[in-house]
Amino acid sequence: MNNLFHRTLFLITLATLFKVDSTAQQIETSSVALSGIEFKITGSAFPDTLSVVTINIENEDITETHVFALYNGLFDTTIVIPESGKYLIFFDSNESINTIVNVIPDFLSIIPPLLAIAFALLFRQVILSLLLGIYSGAIFIYDYNPLIGFFRLIDKYIINALTDVSHIQIIVFTLLFGGVVGIISKGGGTRGIANSLVKFARTRRSGMISTWVSGLIIFFDD
């Protein structure tokens, strides 16, 4: 009886030692991708006994299978999905470990910056133009829903940006720098610089050179 107990305990211990914890395995990739453009996908926590892993990518119309080589229990590669839509990416051996990628048409990526530039040129409102560009991008990302895009603009893009330390540092620096420029301008410093450059700008060529040199001096932070 004791031998049977010890043998059972030994087998349980071996099973515990060599058990593969599938819940630790995971797929990591961007939640949004562009059709026809490479995006990164990684997987980790695979047992060392595996040399390759099979990944399935599917939606209602397309099913693709990719086999990736494993190095030290992980893979790190890029894939391309040619058509737009929402795709489920999962392990062939365990469908419960998966992620969803929203693939949007590649030409949509140029619309947000074009909108921002056009709006800035027309209305001379840089901040509102940037917000419009971000908002249009959020609409594309979140299923072309303007309401959800607006909410994500606020809670994900604006609030997250304002809570990032490096972003706050840039904003504060820009405000302080703009304030100093405003003080110099109000105090007549800008006019004084212009008057000093007038005596060097006798011709069109010398005027352009003076403007170029003053630009290098003034915009030192760039």
Short mmCIF file of C-alpha atoms in Angstrom, two decimals:
data_model
loop_
_atom_site.label_atom_id
_atom_site.label_comp_id
_atom_site.label_asym_id
_atom_site.label_seq_id
_atom_site.Cartn_x
_atom_site.Cartn_y
_atom_site.Cartn_z
CA MET A 1 0.00 0.00 0.00
CA ASN A 2 2.83 2.37 0.89
CA ASN A 3 4.60 1.53 -2.37
CA LEU A 4 1.47 2.36 -4.34
CA PHE A 5 1.11 5.66 -2.49
CA HIS A 6 4.73 6.64 -3.09
CA ARG A 7 4.51 5.65 -6.74
CA THR A 8 1.38 7.75 -7.21
CA LEU A 9 3.00 10.70 -5.45
CA PHE A 10 6.07 10.33 -7.67
CA LEU A 11 3.96 10.35 -10.85
CA ILE A 12 2.03 13.42 -9.70
CA THR A 13 5.31 15.21 -8.98
CA LEU A 14 6.64 14.38 -12.44
CA ALA A 15 3.43 15.56 -14.07
CA THR A 16 3.67 18.82 -12.15
CA LEU A 17 7.28 19.38 -13.15
CA PHE A 18 6.70 18.74 -16.83
CA LYS A 19 3.28 20.31 -17.09
CA VAL A 20 3.01 23.04 -19.76
CA ASP A 21 1.13 26.02 -18.47
CA SER A 22 -0.75 27.02 -21.61
CA THR A 23 -2.29 30.01 -19.90
CA ALA A 24 1.17 31.58 -19.69
CA GLN A 25 1.54 31.47 -23.45
CA GLN A 26 0.46 34.65 -25.14
CA ILE A 27 0.29 36.52 -28.42
CA GLU A 28 1.22 40.17 -28.50
CA THR A 29 0.58 42.47 -31.43
CA SER A 30 -0.92 45.83 -32.27
CA SER A 31 -4.69 46.09 -31.99
CA VAL A 32 -4.75 48.05 -35.27
CA ALA A 33 -2.91 47.41 -38.53
CA LEU A 34 -2.99 48.64 -42.12
CA SER A 35 -3.90 46.35 -44.98
CA GLY A 36 -0.89 45.27 -47.01
CA ILE A 37 1.55 46.73 -44.45
CA GLU A 38 3.75 44.61 -42.19
CA PHE A 39 3.05 44.65 -38.48
CA LYS A 40 4.83 42.98 -35.61
CA ILE A 41 3.60 39.87 -33.82
CA THR A 42 5.29 38.08 -30.93
CA GLY A 43 4.60 34.99 -28.87
CA SER A 44 6.19 33.85 -25.63
CA ALA A 45 6.25 31.25 -22.84
CA PHE A 46 6.41 28.20 -25.11
CA PRO A 47 8.08 25.02 -23.85
CA ASP A 48 11.66 24.46 -24.94
CA THR A 49 10.66 21.14 -26.49
CA LEU A 50 8.82 22.98 -29.29
CA SER A 51 10.77 24.20 -32.31
CA VAL A 52 7.88 25.72 -34.28
CA VAL A 53 4.42 27.08 -33.56
CA THR A 54 1.41 27.36 -35.84
CA ILE A 55 -0.65 30.55 -35.84
CA ASN A 56 -4.04 30.87 -37.51
CA ILE A 57 -5.42 34.17 -38.78
CA GLU A 58 -9.05 34.23 -39.79
CA ASN A 59 -12.21 36.25 -40.24
CA GLU A 60 -15.47 35.54 -42.03
CA ASP A 61 -13.86 35.44 -45.47
CA ILE A 62 -10.16 34.62 -45.04
CA THR A 63 -8.25 31.92 -43.18
CA GLU A 64 -4.46 31.87 -43.15
CA THR A 65 -1.98 29.61 -41.40
CA HIS A 66 1.57 30.67 -40.50
CA VAL A 67 4.33 28.54 -39.03
CA PHE A 68 6.97 30.39 -37.02
CA ALA A 69 10.25 29.08 -35.65
CA LEU A 70 10.74 29.32 -31.90
CA TYR A 71 13.93 30.51 -30.23
CA ASN A 72 14.17 30.04 -26.48
CA GLY A 73 10.43 29.56 -26.26
CA LEU A 74 9.38 32.67 -28.19
CA PHE A 75 9.01 34.11 -31.66
CA ASP A 76 9.23 37.67 -32.92
CA THR A 77 8.30 38.35 -36.53
CA THR A 78 6.11 40.39 -38.86
CA ILE A 79 3.10 39.45 -40.94
CA VAL A 80 1.01 41.10 -43.64
CA ILE A 81 -2.77 40.93 -43.96
CA PRO A 82 -3.82 42.08 -47.44
CA GLU A 83 -7.51 42.75 -46.79
CA SER A 84 -9.18 45.02 -44.25
CA GLY A 85 -11.45 43.69 -41.51
CA LYS A 86 -11.30 42.25 -38.01
CA TYR A 87 -9.13 39.17 -37.67
CA LEU A 88 -8.82 36.60 -34.91
CA ILE A 89 -5.24 35.44 -34.36
CA PHE A 90 -4.85 32.27 -32.29
CA PHE A 91 -2.62 29.26 -31.68
CA ASP A 92 -3.46 26.19 -33.68
CA SER A 93 -3.09 24.04 -30.56
CA ASN A 94 -5.07 26.31 -28.23
CA GLU A 95 -7.78 28.61 -29.59
CA SER A 96 -8.38 30.15 -26.17
CA ILE A 97 -5.07 32.02 -26.48
CA ASN A 98 -5.89 34.65 -29.04
CA THR A 99 -5.97 38.32 -29.92
CA ILE A 100 -8.01 40.46 -32.31
CA VAL A 101 -6.48 42.80 -34.89
CA ASN A 102 -8.51 45.46 -36.66
CA VAL A 103 -7.05 45.87 -40.15
CA ILE A 104 -8.09 49.11 -41.86
CA PRO A 105 -7.46 50.14 -45.50
CA ASP A 106 -3.97 51.52 -45.94
CA PHE A 107 -5.06 54.66 -47.82
CA LEU A 108 -6.96 55.89 -44.74
CA SER A 109 -3.65 56.53 -42.97
CA ILE A 110 -3.03 59.64 -45.10
CA ILE A 111 -6.41 61.27 -44.40
CA PRO A 112 -5.81 62.50 -40.78
CA PRO A 113 -2.63 64.47 -41.59
CA LEU A 114 -4.16 65.89 -44.77
CA LEU A 115 -7.22 67.05 -42.83
CA ALA A 116 -5.05 68.63 -40.14
CA ILE A 117 -2.88 70.47 -42.69
CA ALA A 118 -5.84 71.66 -44.77
CA PHE A 119 -7.78 72.86 -41.72
CA ALA A 120 -4.71 74.69 -40.37
CA LEU A 121 -4.15 76.47 -43.69
CA LEU A 122 -7.79 77.47 -44.03
CA PHE A 123 -8.62 78.55 -40.47
CA ARG A 124 -5.20 79.27 -38.92
CA GLN A 125 -6.06 77.14 -35.88
CA VAL A 126 -3.22 74.69 -35.25
CA ILE A 127 -4.52 73.01 -32.09
CA LEU A 128 -8.02 72.51 -33.45
CA SER A 129 -6.53 71.18 -36.68
CA LEU A 130 -4.46 68.61 -34.81
CA LEU A 131 -7.50 67.56 -32.78
CA LEU A 132 -9.48 67.14 -35.99
CA GLY A 133 -6.75 64.94 -37.44
CA ILE A 134 -6.62 62.78 -34.31
CA TYR A 135 -10.40 62.57 -34.20
CA SER A 136 -10.62 61.37 -37.81
CA GLY A 137 -8.00 58.72 -37.09
CA ALA A 138 -9.92 57.58 -34.00
CA ILE A 139 -13.06 57.20 -36.13
CA PHE A 140 -11.20 54.92 -38.55
CA ILE A 141 -9.75 52.83 -35.73
CA TYR A 142 -12.98 52.37 -33.79
CA ASP A 143 -15.24 50.90 -36.46
CA TYR A 144 -15.95 54.23 -38.18
CA ASN A 145 -18.13 55.25 -35.25
CA PRO A 146 -17.92 59.06 -34.71
CA LEU A 147 -19.34 58.87 -31.18
CA ILE A 148 -16.92 56.18 -29.98
CA GLY A 149 -14.13 57.97 -31.81
CA PHE A 150 -14.93 61.16 -29.89
CA PHE A 151 -14.88 59.35 -26.53
CA ARG A 152 -11.55 57.67 -27.36
CA LEU A 153 -10.16 61.03 -28.48
CA ILE A 154 -10.84 62.35 -24.97
CA ASP A 155 -10.01 59.45 -22.66
CA LYS A 156 -7.30 57.65 -24.61
CA TYR A 157 -5.44 60.19 -26.70
CA ILE A 158 -5.82 63.54 -24.92
CA ILE A 159 -5.91 62.42 -21.28
CA ASN A 160 -3.20 59.78 -21.74
CA ALA A 161 -1.00 62.31 -23.51
CA LEU A 162 -1.46 64.85 -20.73
CA THR A 163 -0.59 62.31 -18.03
CA ASP A 164 2.69 61.35 -19.70
CA VAL A 165 5.64 63.06 -17.99
CA SER A 166 7.66 63.60 -21.17
CA HIS A 167 4.65 65.12 -22.92
CA ILE A 168 4.04 67.49 -20.02
CA GLN A 169 7.70 68.55 -20.12
CA ILE A 170 7.43 69.39 -23.82
CA ILE A 171 4.18 71.32 -23.30
CA VAL A 172 5.59 73.33 -20.38
CA PHE A 173 8.81 74.06 -22.29
CA THR A 174 6.85 75.22 -25.33
CA LEU A 175 4.60 77.47 -23.24
CA LEU A 176 7.57 78.99 -21.42
CA PHE A 177 9.50 79.45 -24.63
CA GLY A 178 6.50 81.11 -26.27
CA GLY A 179 6.09 83.35 -23.23
CA VAL A 180 9.71 84.48 -23.41
CA VAL A 181 9.35 85.23 -27.13
CA GLY A 182 6.19 87.22 -26.37
CA ILE A 183 7.98 89.26 -23.68
CA ILE A 184 10.88 89.98 -26.03
CA SER A 185 8.47 91.04 -28.76
CA LYS A 186 6.49 93.33 -26.43
CA GLY A 187 9.71 94.87 -25.18
CA GLY A 188 10.79 95.78 -28.70
CA GLY A 189 13.45 93.11 -29.03
CA THR A 190 12.06 91.76 -32.29
CA ARG A 191 12.00 95.20 -33.86
CA GLY A 192 15.53 95.84 -32.60
CA ILE A 193 16.79 92.67 -34.26
CA ALA A 194 15.05 93.63 -37.50
CA ASN A 195 16.58 97.11 -37.41
CA SER A 196 20.03 95.60 -36.83
CA LEU A 197 19.65 93.32 -39.83
CA VAL A 198 18.44 96.06 -42.16
CA LYS A 199 21.94 97.47 -42.67
CA PHE A 200 23.16 94.04 -43.84
CA ALA A 201 20.19 93.37 -46.13
CA ARG A 202 21.05 95.74 -48.97
CA THR A 203 20.20 93.34 -51.79
CA ARG A 204 17.85 90.41 -52.27
CA ARG A 205 20.69 87.95 -51.78
CA SER A 206 22.00 89.59 -48.61
CA GLY A 207 18.43 89.81 -47.31
CA MET A 208 17.93 86.07 -47.77
CA ILE A 209 21.27 85.33 -46.11
CA SER A 210 20.40 87.59 -43.17
CA THR A 211 17.05 85.85 -42.77
CA TRP A 212 18.74 82.45 -42.88
CA VAL A 213 21.35 83.41 -40.26
CA SER A 214 18.75 84.95 -37.96
CA GLY A 215 16.65 81.81 -38.28
CA LEU A 216 19.59 79.68 -37.16
CA ILE A 217 20.15 81.95 -34.17
CA ILE A 218 16.52 82.33 -33.08
CA PHE A 219 15.33 78.74 -33.55
CA PHE A 220 18.21 77.14 -31.69
CA ASP A 221 15.92 74.59 -30.00
CA ASP A 222 15.19 72.85 -33.31
#
